[in-house]
mmCIF file as gemmi writes it, N, C-alpha and C atoms, coordinates in Angstrom:
data_model
loop_
_atom_site.group_PDB
_atom_site.id
_atom_site.type_symbol
_atom_site.label_atom_id
_atom_site.label_alt_id
_atom_site.label_comp_id
_atom_site.label_asym_id
_atom_site.label_entity_id
_atom_site.label_seq_id
_atom_site.pdbx_PDB_ins_code
_atom_site.Cartn_x
_atom_site.Cartn_y
_atom_site.Cartn_z
_atom_site.occupancy
_atom_site.B_iso_or_equiv
_atom_site.pdbx_formal_charge
_atom_site.auth_seq_id
_atom_site.auth_asym_id
_atom_site.pdbx_PDB_model_num
ATOM 1 N N . GLY Axp A 1 ? 0.525 -1.369 0.025 1 0 ? 1 A 1
ATOM 2 C CA . GLY Axp A 1 ? -0.292 0.054 -0.014 1 0 ? 1 A 1
ATOM 3 C C . GLY Axp A 1 ? 0.897 1.254 -0.035 1 0 ? 1 A 1
ATOM 4 N N . TRP Axp A 2 ? 1.561 1.398 0.99 1 0 ? 2 A 1
ATOM 5 C CA . TRP Axp A 2 ? 2.519 2.58 1.206 1 0 ? 2 A 1
ATOM 6 C C . TRP Axp A 2 ? 3.391 2.921 0.049 1 0 ? 2 A 1
ATOM 7 N N . LEU Axp A 3 ? 4.103 1.438 -0.16 1 0 ? 3 A 1
ATOM 8 C CA . LEU Axp A 3 ? 5.13 1.301 -1.014 1 0 ? 3 A 1
ATOM 9 C C . LEU Axp A 3 ? 4.433 1.826 -2.443 1 0 ? 3 A 1
ATOM 10 N N . THR Axp A 4 ? 3.501 1.122 -2.949 1 0 ? 4 A 1
ATOM 11 C CA . THR Axp A 4 ? 2.868 1.454 -4.285 1 0 ? 4 A 1
ATOM 12 C C . THR Axp A 4 ? 2.514 2.886 -4.345 1 0 ? 4 A 1
ATOM 13 N N . LEU Axp A 5 ? 2.028 3.631 -3.271 1 0 ? 5 A 1
ATOM 14 C CA . LEU Axp A 5 ? 1.669 5.114 -3.168 1 0 ? 5 A 1
ATOM 15 C C . LEU Axp A 5 ? 3.104 5.967 -3.571 1 0 ? 5 A 1
ATOM 16 N N . LEU Axp A 6 ? 4.353 5.44 -2.784 1 0 ? 6 A 1
ATOM 17 C CA . LEU Axp A 6 ? 5.403 6.154 -3.047 1 0 ? 6 A 1
ATOM 18 C C . LEU Axp A 6 ? 5.931 5.964 -4.56 1 0 ? 6 A 1
ATOM 19 N N . LEU Axp A 7 ? 5.706 4.39 -4.954 1 0 ? 7 A 1
ATOM 20 C CA . LEU Axp A 7 ? 6.501 4.239 -6.596 1 0 ? 7 A 1
ATOM 21 C C . LEU Axp A 7 ? 5.642 4.651 -7.728 1 0 ? 7 A 1
ATOM 22 N N . ASP Axp A 8 ? 4.434 4.599 -7.296 1 0 ? 8 A 1
ATOM 23 C CA . ASP Axp A 8 ? 3.252 5.301 -8.449 1 0 ? 8 A 1
ATOM 24 C C . ASP Axp A 8 ? 3.374 6.697 -8.469 1 0 ? 8 A 1
ATOM 25 N N . PHE Axp A 9 ? 3.223 7.421 -7.214 1 0 ? 9 A 1
ATOM 26 C CA . PHE Axp A 9 ? 2.931 8.978 -7.271 1 0 ? 9 A 1
ATOM 27 C C . PHE Axp A 9 ? 4.292 9.536 -6.84 1 0 ? 9 A 1
ATOM 28 N N . GLY Axp A 10 ? 5.243 8.896 -6.43 1 0 ? 10 A 1
ATOM 29 C CA . GLY Axp A 10 ? 6.701 9.775 -6.073 1 0 ? 10 A 1
ATOM 30 C C . GLY Axp A 10 ? 6.294 10.213 -4.664 1 0 ? 10 A 1
ATOM 31 N N . ILE Axp A 11 ? 7.63 10.935 -4.301 1 0 ? 11 A 1
ATOM 32 C CA . ILE Axp A 11 ? 7.48 11.681 -3.077 1 0 ? 11 A 1
ATOM 33 C C . ILE Axp A 11 ? 6.476 12.624 -2.536 1 0 ? 11 A 1
ATOM 34 N N . PHE Axp A 12 ? 5.82 13.375 -3.624 1 0 ? 12 A 1
ATOM 35 C CA . PHE Axp A 12 ? 4.839 14.36 -3.434 1 0 ? 12 A 1
ATOM 36 C C . PHE Axp A 12 ? 3.665 13.913 -3.445 1 0 ? 12 A 1
ATOM 37 N N . GLY Axp A 13 ? 3.122 12.936 -4.203 1 0 ? 13 A 1
ATOM 38 C CA . GLY Axp A 13 ? 1.981 12.068 -4.047 1 0 ? 13 A 1
ATOM 39 C C . GLY Axp A 13 ? 2.05 11.256 -3.163 1 0 ? 13 A 1
ATOM 40 N N . PHE Axp A 14 ? 3.117 10.58 -2.398 1 0 ? 14 A 1
ATOM 41 C CA . PHE Axp A 14 ? 3.123 10.083 -0.888 1 0 ? 14 A 1
ATOM 42 C C . PHE Axp A 14 ? 3.137 11.008 0.136 1 0 ? 14 A 1
ATOM 43 N N . LEU Axp A 15 ? 3.657 12.151 0.064 1 0 ? 15 A 1
ATOM 44 C CA . LEU Axp A 15 ? 3.414 13.27 1.374 1 0 ? 15 A 1
ATOM 45 C C . LEU Axp A 15 ? 2.041 13.662 1.422 1 0 ? 15 A 1
ATOM 46 N N . ILE Axp A 16 ? 1.18 13.734 0.368 1 0 ? 16 A 1
ATOM 47 C CA . ILE Axp A 16 ? -0.242 14.089 0.484 1 0 ? 16 A 1
ATOM 48 C C . ILE Axp A 16 ? -0.998 13.024 1.09 1 0 ? 16 A 1
ATOM 49 N N . TYR Axp A 17 ? -0.567 11.938 1.024 1 0 ? 17 A 1
ATOM 50 C CA . TYR Axp A 17 ? -1.177 10.866 2.11 1 0 ? 17 A 1
ATOM 51 C C . TYR Axp A 17 ? -0.887 10.515 3.344 1 0 ? 17 A 1
ATOM 52 N N . VAL Axp A 18 ? 0.427 10.762 3.479 1 0 ? 18 A 1
ATOM 53 C CA . VAL Axp A 18 ? 1.163 11.011 4.767 1 0 ? 18 A 1
ATOM 54 C C . VAL Axp A 18 ? 0.765 12.112 5.589 1 0 ? 18 A 1
ATOM 55 N N . ALA Axp A 19 ? 1.282 12.992 5.157 1 0 ? 19 A 1
ATOM 56 C CA . ALA Axp A 19 ? 1.19 14.337 6.141 1 0 ? 19 A 1
ATOM 57 C C . ALA Axp A 19 ? 0.011 14.691 6.759 1 0 ? 19 A 1
ATOM 58 N N . PRO Axp A 20 ? -1.289 14.271 6.201 1 0 ? 20 A 1
ATOM 59 C CA . PRO Axp A 20 ? -2.598 14.695 7.206 1 0 ? 20 A 1
ATOM 60 C C . PRO Axp A 20 ? -2.335 13.576 8.475 1 0 ? 20 A 1
ATOM 61 N N . LEU Axp A 21 ? -2.134 12.341 8.207 1 0 ? 21 A 1
ATOM 62 C CA . LEU Axp A 21 ? -1.912 11.338 9.25 1 0 ? 21 A 1
ATOM 63 C C . LEU Axp A 21 ? -1.042 11.744 10.191 1 0 ? 21 A 1
ATOM 64 N N . ALA Axp A 22 ? 0.119 11.855 9.706 1 0 ? 22 A 1
ATOM 65 C CA . ALA Axp A 22 ? 1.422 12.421 10.506 1 0 ? 22 A 1
ATOM 66 C C . ALA Axp A 22 ? 0.922 13.916 11.541 1 0 ? 22 A 1
ATOM 67 N N . TYR Axp A 23 ? 0.258 14.894 10.8 1 0 ? 23 A 1
ATOM 68 C CA . TYR Axp A 23 ? -0.484 15.923 11.36 1 0 ? 23 A 1
ATOM 69 C C . TYR Axp A 23 ? -1.208 15.483 12.492 1 0 ? 23 A 1
ATOM 70 N N . LEU Axp A 24 ? -2.057 14.617 12.339 1 0 ? 24 A 1
ATOM 71 C CA . LEU Axp A 24 ? -3.274 14.052 13.405 1 0 ? 24 A 1
ATOM 72 C C . LEU Axp A 24 ? -2.635 13.5 14.175 1 0 ? 24 A 1
ATOM 73 N N . LEU Axp A 25 ? -1.565 12.383 14.056 1 0 ? 25 A 1
ATOM 74 C CA . LEU Axp A 25 ? -0.72 12.123 15.22 1 0 ? 25 A 1
ATOM 75 C C . LEU Axp A 25 ? -0.075 12.926 16.461 1 0 ? 25 A 1
ATOM 76 N N . TYR Axp A 26 ? 0.491 14.039 15.716 1 0 ? 26 A 1
ATOM 77 C CA . TYR Axp A 26 ? 0.811 15.091 16.548 1 0 ? 26 A 1
ATOM 78 C C . TYR Axp A 26 ? 0.168 16.038 17.264 1 0 ? 26 A 1
ATOM 79 N N . VAL Axp A 27 ? -1.085 16.219 16.891 1 0 ? 27 A 1
ATOM 80 C CA . VAL Axp A 27 ? -2.232 17.041 17.623 1 0 ? 27 A 1
ATOM 81 C C . VAL Axp A 27 ? -3.255 16.26 18.294 1 0 ? 27 A 1
ATOM 82 N N . ALA Axp A 28 ? -3.348 15.009 17.877 1 0 ? 28 A 1
ATOM 83 C CA . ALA Axp A 28 ? -4.488 14.364 18.615 1 0 ? 28 A 1
ATOM 84 C C . ALA Axp A 28 ? -4.308 14.252 20.169 1 0 ? 28 A 1
ATOM 85 N N . ARG Axp A 29 ? -5.189 14.446 20.926 1 0 ? 29 A 1
ATOM 86 C CA . ARG Axp A 29 ? -5.462 14.248 22.072 1 0 ? 29 A 1
ATOM 87 C C . ARG Axp A 29 ? -6.176 13.44 22.719 1 0 ? 29 A 1
ATOM 88 N N . SER Axp A 30 ? -7.08 12.509 21.881 1 0 ? 30 A 1
ATOM 89 C CA . SER Axp A 30 ? -8.111 11.621 22.181 1 0 ? 30 A 1
ATOM 90 C C . SER Axp A 30 ? -7.263 10.207 21.829 1 0 ? 30 A 1
ATOM 91 N N . PHE Axp A 31 ? -7.458 9.075 22.403 1 0 ? 31 A 1
ATOM 92 C CA . PHE Axp A 31 ? -7.095 7.847 22.249 1 0 ? 31 A 1
ATOM 93 C C . PHE Axp A 31 ? -7.614 7.199 20.914 1 0 ? 31 A 1
ATOM 94 N N . GLU Axp A 32 ? -8.963 7.591 21.039 1 0 ? 32 A 1
ATOM 95 C CA . GLU Axp A 32 ? -9.683 6.708 19.514 1 0 ? 32 A 1
ATOM 96 C C . GLU Axp A 32 ? -9.037 7.573 18.615 1 0 ? 32 A 1
ATOM 97 N N . THR Axp A 33 ? -8.819 9.069 18.418 1 0 ? 33 A 1
ATOM 98 C CA . THR Axp A 33 ? -8.446 9.275 17.125 1 0 ? 33 A 1
ATOM 99 C C . THR Axp A 33 ? -6.973 8.644 16.779 1 0 ? 33 A 1
ATOM 100 N N . VAL Axp A 34 ? -6.234 8.423 17.786 1 0 ? 34 A 1
ATOM 101 C CA . VAL Axp A 34 ? -4.743 7.769 17.647 1 0 ? 34 A 1
ATOM 102 C C . VAL Axp A 34 ? -4.938 6.435 17.056 1 0 ? 34 A 1
ATOM 103 N N . VAL Axp A 35 ? -5.965 5.667 17.642 1 0 ? 35 A 1
ATOM 104 C CA . VAL Axp A 35 ? -6.414 4.134 17.344 1 0 ? 35 A 1
ATOM 105 C C . VAL Axp A 35 ? -7.101 4.101 15.667 1 0 ? 35 A 1
ATOM 106 N N . MET Axp A 36 ? -7.59 5.238 15.527 1 0 ? 36 A 1
ATOM 107 C CA . MET Axp A 36 ? -8.035 5.586 13.891 1 0 ? 36 A 1
ATOM 108 C C . MET Axp A 36 ? -7.101 5.81 13.067 1 0 ? 36 A 1
ATOM 109 N N . VAL Axp A 37 ? -6.048 6.59 13.366 1 0 ? 37 A 1
ATOM 110 C CA . VAL Axp A 37 ? -4.871 6.909 12.673 1 0 ? 37 A 1
ATOM 111 C C . VAL Axp A 37 ? -4.132 5.657 12.284 1 0 ? 37 A 1
ATOM 112 N N . PHE Axp A 38 ? -3.793 4.883 13.142 1 0 ? 38 A 1
ATOM 113 C CA . PHE Axp A 38 ? -3.087 3.605 13.34 1 0 ? 38 A 1
ATOM 114 C C . PHE Axp A 38 ? -3.603 2.58 12.521 1 0 ? 38 A 1
ATOM 115 N N . SER Axp A 39 ? -5.162 2.472 12.529 1 0 ? 39 A 1
ATOM 116 C CA . SER Axp A 39 ? -5.975 1.682 11.784 1 0 ? 39 A 1
ATOM 117 C C . SER Axp A 39 ? -5.768 1.98 10.115 1 0 ? 39 A 1
ATOM 118 N N . ILE Axp A 40 ? -6.018 3.325 9.716 1 0 ? 40 A 1
ATOM 119 C CA . ILE Axp A 40 ? -5.891 3.639 8.263 1 0 ? 40 A 1
ATOM 120 C C . ILE Axp A 40 ? -4.099 3.198 8.087 1 0 ? 40 A 1
ATOM 121 N N . ILE Axp A 41 ? -3.337 3.648 9.026 1 0 ? 41 A 1
ATOM 122 C CA . ILE Axp A 41 ? -1.64 2.882 8.293 1 0 ? 41 A 1
ATOM 123 C C . ILE Axp A 41 ? -1.586 1.576 8.653 1 0 ? 41 A 1
ATOM 124 N N . PHE Axp A 42 ? -2.403 1.015 9.132 1 0 ? 42 A 1
ATOM 125 C CA . PHE Axp A 42 ? -2.179 -0.647 8.878 1 0 ? 42 A 1
ATOM 126 C C . PHE Axp A 42 ? -3.057 -1.096 7.92 1 0 ? 42 A 1
ATOM 127 N N . ILE Axp A 43 ? -4.316 -0.773 7.66 1 0 ? 43 A 1
ATOM 128 C CA . ILE Axp A 43 ? -5.186 -1.019 6.615 1 0 ? 43 A 1
ATOM 129 C C . ILE Axp A 43 ? -4.358 -0.554 5.207 1 0 ? 43 A 1
ATOM 130 N N . ASN Axp A 44 ? -3.943 0.273 5.02 1 0 ? 44 A 1
ATOM 131 C CA . ASN Axp A 44 ? -3.647 1.004 4.047 1 0 ? 44 A 1
ATOM 132 C C . ASN Axp A 44 ? -1.975 0.313 3.535 1 0 ? 44 A 1
ATOM 133 N N . SER Axp A 45 ? -1.187 -0.432 4.457 1 0 ? 45 A 1
ATOM 134 C CA . SER Axp A 45 ? -0.562 -1.248 4.372 1 0 ? 45 A 1
ATOM 135 C C . SER Axp A 45 ? -0.773 -2.726 3.386 1 0 ? 45 A 1
ATOM 136 N N . MET Axp A 46 ? -1.845 -3.078 3.594 1 0 ? 46 A 1
ATOM 137 C CA . MET Axp A 46 ? -2.613 -3.871 2.86 1 0 ? 46 A 1
ATOM 138 C C . MET Axp A 46 ? -3.374 -3.606 1.535 1 0 ? 46 A 1
ATOM 139 N N . LEU Axp A 47 ? -3.92 -2.495 1.734 1 0 ? 47 A 1
ATOM 140 C CA . LEU Axp A 47 ? -4.917 -2.095 0.584 1 0 ? 47 A 1
ATOM 141 C C . LEU Axp A 47 ? -4.663 -0.88 0.512 1 0 ? 47 A 1
ATOM 142 N N . THR Axp A 48 ? -4.579 -0.247 -0.795 1 0 ? 48 A 1
ATOM 143 C CA . THR Axp A 48 ? -4.123 0.972 -1.164 1 0 ? 48 A 1
ATOM 144 C C . THR Axp A 48 ? -5.499 1.981 -1.492 1 0 ? 48 A 1
ATOM 145 N N . PHE Axp A 49 ? -5.541 2.868 -0.542 1 0 ? 49 A 1
ATOM 146 C CA . PHE Axp A 49 ? -6.542 3.766 -0.651 1 0 ? 49 A 1
ATOM 147 C C . PHE Axp A 49 ? -6.918 4.64 -1.958 1 0 ? 49 A 1
ATOM 148 N N . SER Axp A 50 ? -5.205 4.855 -2.514 1 0 ? 50 A 1
ATOM 149 C CA . SER Axp A 50 ? -5.289 5.473 -3.477 1 0 ? 50 A 1
ATOM 150 C C . SER Axp A 50 ? -6.138 5.031 -5.172 1 0 ? 50 A 1
ATOM 151 N N . TYR Axp A 51 ? -6.378 3.943 -4.976 1 0 ? 51 A 1
ATOM 152 C CA . TYR Axp A 51 ? -6.997 3.261 -6.27 1 0 ? 51 A 1
ATOM 153 C C . TYR Axp A 51 ? -8.291 3.319 -6.201 1 0 ? 51 A 1
ATOM 154 N N . GLY Axp A 52 ? -8.973 3.596 -7.043 1 0 ? 52 A 1
ATOM 155 C CA . GLY Axp A 52 ? -10.372 3.783 -7.345 1 0 ? 52 A 1
ATOM 156 C C . GLY Axp A 52 ? -10.945 4.801 -6.467 1 0 ? 52 A 1
ATOM 157 N N . VAL Axp A 53 ? -12.347 4.984 -7.25 1 0 ? 53 A 1
ATOM 158 C CA . VAL Axp A 53 ? -12.934 5.896 -6.534 1 0 ? 53 A 1
ATOM 159 C C . VAL Axp A 53 ? -13.346 5.867 -5.207 1 0 ? 53 A 1
ATOM 160 N N . VAL Axp A 54 ? -13.977 4.647 -4.892 1 0 ? 54 A 1
ATOM 161 C CA . VAL Axp A 54 ? -14.264 4.533 -3.413 1 0 ? 54 A 1
ATOM 162 C C . VAL Axp A 54 ? -13.251 4.688 -2.527 1 0 ? 54 A 1
ATOM 163 N N . GLY Axp A 55 ? -12.097 3.913 -2.886 1 0 ? 55 A 1
ATOM 164 C CA . GLY Axp A 55 ? -11.398 3.697 -1.939 1 0 ? 55 A 1
ATOM 165 C C . GLY Axp A 55 ? -10.66 5.366 -1.585 1 0 ? 55 A 1
ATOM 166 N N . GLY Axp A 56 ? -10.251 6.188 -2.603 1 0 ? 56 A 1
ATOM 167 C CA . GLY Axp A 56 ? -9.949 7.674 -2.236 1 0 ? 56 A 1
ATOM 168 C C . GLY Axp A 56 ? -11.123 8.298 -1.49 1 0 ? 56 A 1
ATOM 169 N N . PHE Axp A 57 ? -12.312 8.005 -1.905 1 0 ? 57 A 1
ATOM 170 C CA . PHE Axp A 57 ? -13.077 8.664 -1.31 1 0 ? 57 A 1
ATOM 171 C C . PHE Axp A 57 ? -13.253 8.18 0.43 1 0 ? 57 A 1
ATOM 172 N N . MET Axp A 58 ? -13.365 6.634 0.554 1 0 ? 58 A 1
ATOM 173 C CA . MET Axp A 58 ? -13.375 6.677 1.926 1 0 ? 58 A 1
ATOM 174 C C . MET Axp A 58 ? -12.134 7.144 2.748 1 0 ? 58 A 1
ATOM 175 N N . TYR Axp A 59 ? -10.612 7.195 2.174 1 0 ? 59 A 1
ATOM 176 C CA . TYR Axp A 59 ? -9.748 7.457 2.967 1 0 ? 59 A 1
ATOM 177 C C . TYR Axp A 59 ? -9.693 9.137 3.312 1 0 ? 59 A 1
ATOM 178 N N . TRP Axp A 60 ? -10.321 9.915 2.207 1 0 ? 60 A 1
ATOM 179 C CA . TRP Axp A 60 ? -10.459 11.509 2.507 1 0 ? 60 A 1
ATOM 180 C C . TRP Axp A 60 ? -11.6 11.806 3.546 1 0 ? 60 A 1
ATOM 181 N N . THR Axp A 61 ? -12.503 11.153 3.375 1 0 ? 61 A 1
ATOM 182 C CA . THR Axp A 61 ? -13.967 10.938 4.565 1 0 ? 61 A 1
ATOM 183 C C . THR Axp A 61 ? -13.455 10.764 5.745 1 0 ? 61 A 1
ATOM 184 N N . ILE Axp A 62 ? -12.659 9.661 6.153 1 0 ? 62 A 1
ATOM 185 C CA . ILE Axp A 62 ? -12.033 9.439 7.4 1 0 ? 62 A 1
ATOM 186 C C . ILE Axp A 62 ? -11.298 10.362 7.742 1 0 ? 62 A 1
ATOM 187 N N . VAL Axp A 63 ? -10.486 10.926 7.052 1 0 ? 63 A 1
ATOM 188 C CA . VAL Axp A 63 ? -9.388 11.851 7.272 1 0 ? 63 A 1
ATOM 189 C C . VAL Axp A 63 ? -10.032 13.164 7.834 1 0 ? 63 A 1
ATOM 190 N N . SER Axp A 64 ? -10.954 13.7 7.196 1 0 ? 64 A 1
ATOM 191 C CA . SER Axp A 64 ? -11.848 14.682 7.197 1 0 ? 64 A 1
ATOM 192 C C . SER Axp A 64 ? -12.556 14.69 8.66 1 0 ? 64 A 1
ATOM 193 N N . VAL Axp A 65 ? -13.085 13.626 8.934 1 0 ? 65 A 1
ATOM 194 C CA . VAL Axp A 65 ? -13.757 13.512 10.156 1 0 ? 65 A 1
ATOM 195 C C . VAL Axp A 65 ? -12.784 13.218 11.469 1 0 ? 65 A 1
ATOM 196 N N . LEU Axp A 66 ? -11.746 12.743 11.086 1 0 ? 66 A 1
ATOM 197 C CA . LEU Axp A 66 ? -10.794 13.05 12.125 1 0 ? 66 A 1
ATOM 198 C C . LEU Axp A 66 ? -10.158 14.273 12.249 1 0 ? 66 A 1
ATOM 199 N N . PHE Axp A 67 ? -9.939 15.118 11.391 1 0 ? 67 A 1
ATOM 200 C CA . PHE Axp A 67 ? -9.487 16.394 11.384 1 0 ? 67 A 1
ATOM 201 C C . PHE Axp A 67 ? -10.742 17.438 12.212 1 0 ? 67 A 1
ATOM 202 N N . LYS Axp A 68 ? -11.907 16.898 11.774 1 0 ? 68 A 1
ATOM 203 C CA . LYS Axp A 68 ? -13.182 17.937 12.598 1 0 ? 68 A 1
ATOM 204 C C . LYS Axp A 68 ? -12.933 17.775 14.267 1 0 ? 68 A 1
ATOM 205 N N . GLU Axp A 69 ? -13.103 16.515 14.405 1 0 ? 69 A 1
ATOM 206 C CA . GLU Axp A 69 ? -12.836 15.827 15.66 1 0 ? 69 A 1
ATOM 207 C C . GLU Axp A 69 ? -11.675 16.683 16.639 1 0 ? 69 A 1
ATOM 208 N N . VAL Axp A 70 ? -10.363 16.446 15.73 1 0 ? 70 A 1
ATOM 209 C CA . VAL Axp A 70 ? -9.106 17.337 16.696 1 0 ? 70 A 1
ATOM 210 C C . VAL Axp A 70 ? -9.558 18.755 16.469 1 0 ? 70 A 1
ATOM 211 N N . ILE Axp A 71 ? -10.113 19.453 15.781 1 0 ? 71 A 1
ATOM 212 C CA . ILE Axp A 71 ? -10.265 20.822 15.803 1 0 ? 71 A 1
ATOM 213 C C . ILE Axp A 71 ? -11.158 21.083 17.127 1 0 ? 71 A 1
ATOM 214 N N . ALA Axp A 72 ? -12.423 20.481 16.957 1 0 ? 72 A 1
ATOM 215 C CA . ALA Axp A 72 ? -13.459 20.363 17.804 1 0 ? 72 A 1
ATOM 216 C C . ALA Axp A 72 ? -12.878 20.379 19.582 1 0 ? 72 A 1
ATOM 217 N N . ASP Axp A 73 ? -11.755 19.03 19.475 1 0 ? 73 A 1
ATOM 218 C CA . ASP Axp A 73 ? -11.273 19.03 21.014 1 0 ? 73 A 1
ATOM 219 C C . ASP Axp A 73 ? -10.336 20.256 21.195 1 0 ? 73 A 1
ATOM 220 N N . ARG Axp A 74 ? -9.697 20.878 20.244 1 0 ? 74 A 1
ATOM 221 C CA . ARG Axp A 74 ? -8.972 21.953 20.482 1 0 ? 74 A 1
ATOM 222 C C . ARG Axp A 74 ? -9.715 23.154 20.949 1 0 ? 74 A 1
ATOM 223 N N . LYS Axp A 75 ? -10.796 23.257 20.261 1 0 ? 75 A 1
ATOM 224 C CA . LYS Axp A 75 ? -11.712 24.456 20.687 1 0 ? 75 A 1
ATOM 225 C C . LYS Axp A 75 ? -12.233 24.489 21.897 1 0 ? 75 A 1
ATOM 226 N N . ARG Axp A 76 ? -12.474 23.07 22.188 1 0 ? 76 A 1
ATOM 227 C CA . ARG Axp A 76 ? -12.775 22.602 23.733 1 0 ? 76 A 1
ATOM 228 C C . ARG Axp A 76 ? -11.816 22.804 24.875 1 0 ? 76 A 1
ATOM 229 N N . LEU Axp A 77 ? -10.716 22.538 24.45 1 0 ? 77 A 1
ATOM 230 C CA . LEU Axp A 77 ? -9.349 22.807 25.326 1 0 ? 77 A 1
ATOM 231 C C . LEU Axp A 77 ? -9.066 24.25 25.314 1 0 ? 77 A 1
ATOM 232 N N . ASN Axp A 78 ? -9.305 25.074 24.298 1 0 ? 78 A 1
ATOM 233 C CA . ASN Axp A 78 ? -8.895 26.389 24.466 1 0 ? 78 A 1
ATOM 234 C C . ASN Axp A 78 ? -10.159 27.407 25.423 1 0 ? 78 A 1
ATOM 235 N N . LYS Axp A 79 ? -11.263 26.756 25.139 1 0 ? 79 A 1
ATOM 236 C CA . LYS Axp A 79 ? -12.338 27.155 25.967 1 0 ? 79 A 1
ATOM 237 C C . LYS Axp A 79 ? -12.239 27.112 27.444 1 0 ? 79 A 1
ATOM 238 N N . ALA Axp A 80 ? -11.762 26.015 27.733 1 0 ? 80 A 1
ATOM 239 C CA . ALA Axp A 80 ? -11.714 25.466 29.222 1 0 ? 80 A 1
ATOM 240 C C . ALA Axp A 80 ? -10.056 26.49 29.743 1 0 ? 80 A 1
ATOM 241 N N . VAL Axp A 81 ? -9.354 26.491 28.959 1 0 ? 81 A 1
ATOM 242 C CA . VAL Axp A 81 ? -8.102 27.109 29.585 1 0 ? 81 A 1
ATOM 243 C C . VAL Axp A 81 ? -8.392 28.585 29.799 1 0 ? 81 A 1
ATOM 244 N N . ARG Axp A 82 ? -9.521 29.55 28.712 1 0 ? 82 A 1
ATOM 245 C CA . ARG Axp A 82 ? -9.854 30.674 28.934 1 0 ? 82 A 1
ATOM 246 C C . ARG Axp A 82 ? -10.729 30.874 30.133 1 0 ? 82 A 1
ATOM 247 N N . LEU Axp A 83 ? -11.425 29.928 30.508 1 0 ? 83 A 1
ATOM 248 C CA . LEU Axp A 83 ? -12.349 30.041 31.999 1 0 ? 83 A 1
ATOM 249 C C . LEU Axp A 83 ? -11.453 30.089 33.37 1 0 ? 83 A 1
ATOM 250 N N . GLN Axp A 84 ? -10.217 29.287 33.073 1 0 ? 84 A 1
ATOM 251 C CA . GLN Axp A 84 ? -9.519 29.301 34.232 1 0 ? 84 A 1
ATOM 252 C C . GLN Axp A 84 ? -8.84 30.413 34.609 1 0 ? 84 A 1
């Protein structure tokens, strides 16, 4: 999966798929988000999300949902810090 992405799309194409996951791991506060990111990494090791319409749609839908959760968590944390 990941090797196929790297060989077919080059370094830039590979980074388009890896950068959002790396950022989510960097800013994730919840255990569920980390588990989902590692699940995506593991699943993409066997199946490549970049091929076909459904695979790409599933990958980017999951990543966008995780980004929304991380943004909501950060807003909640900022609000709690301001209240203190």
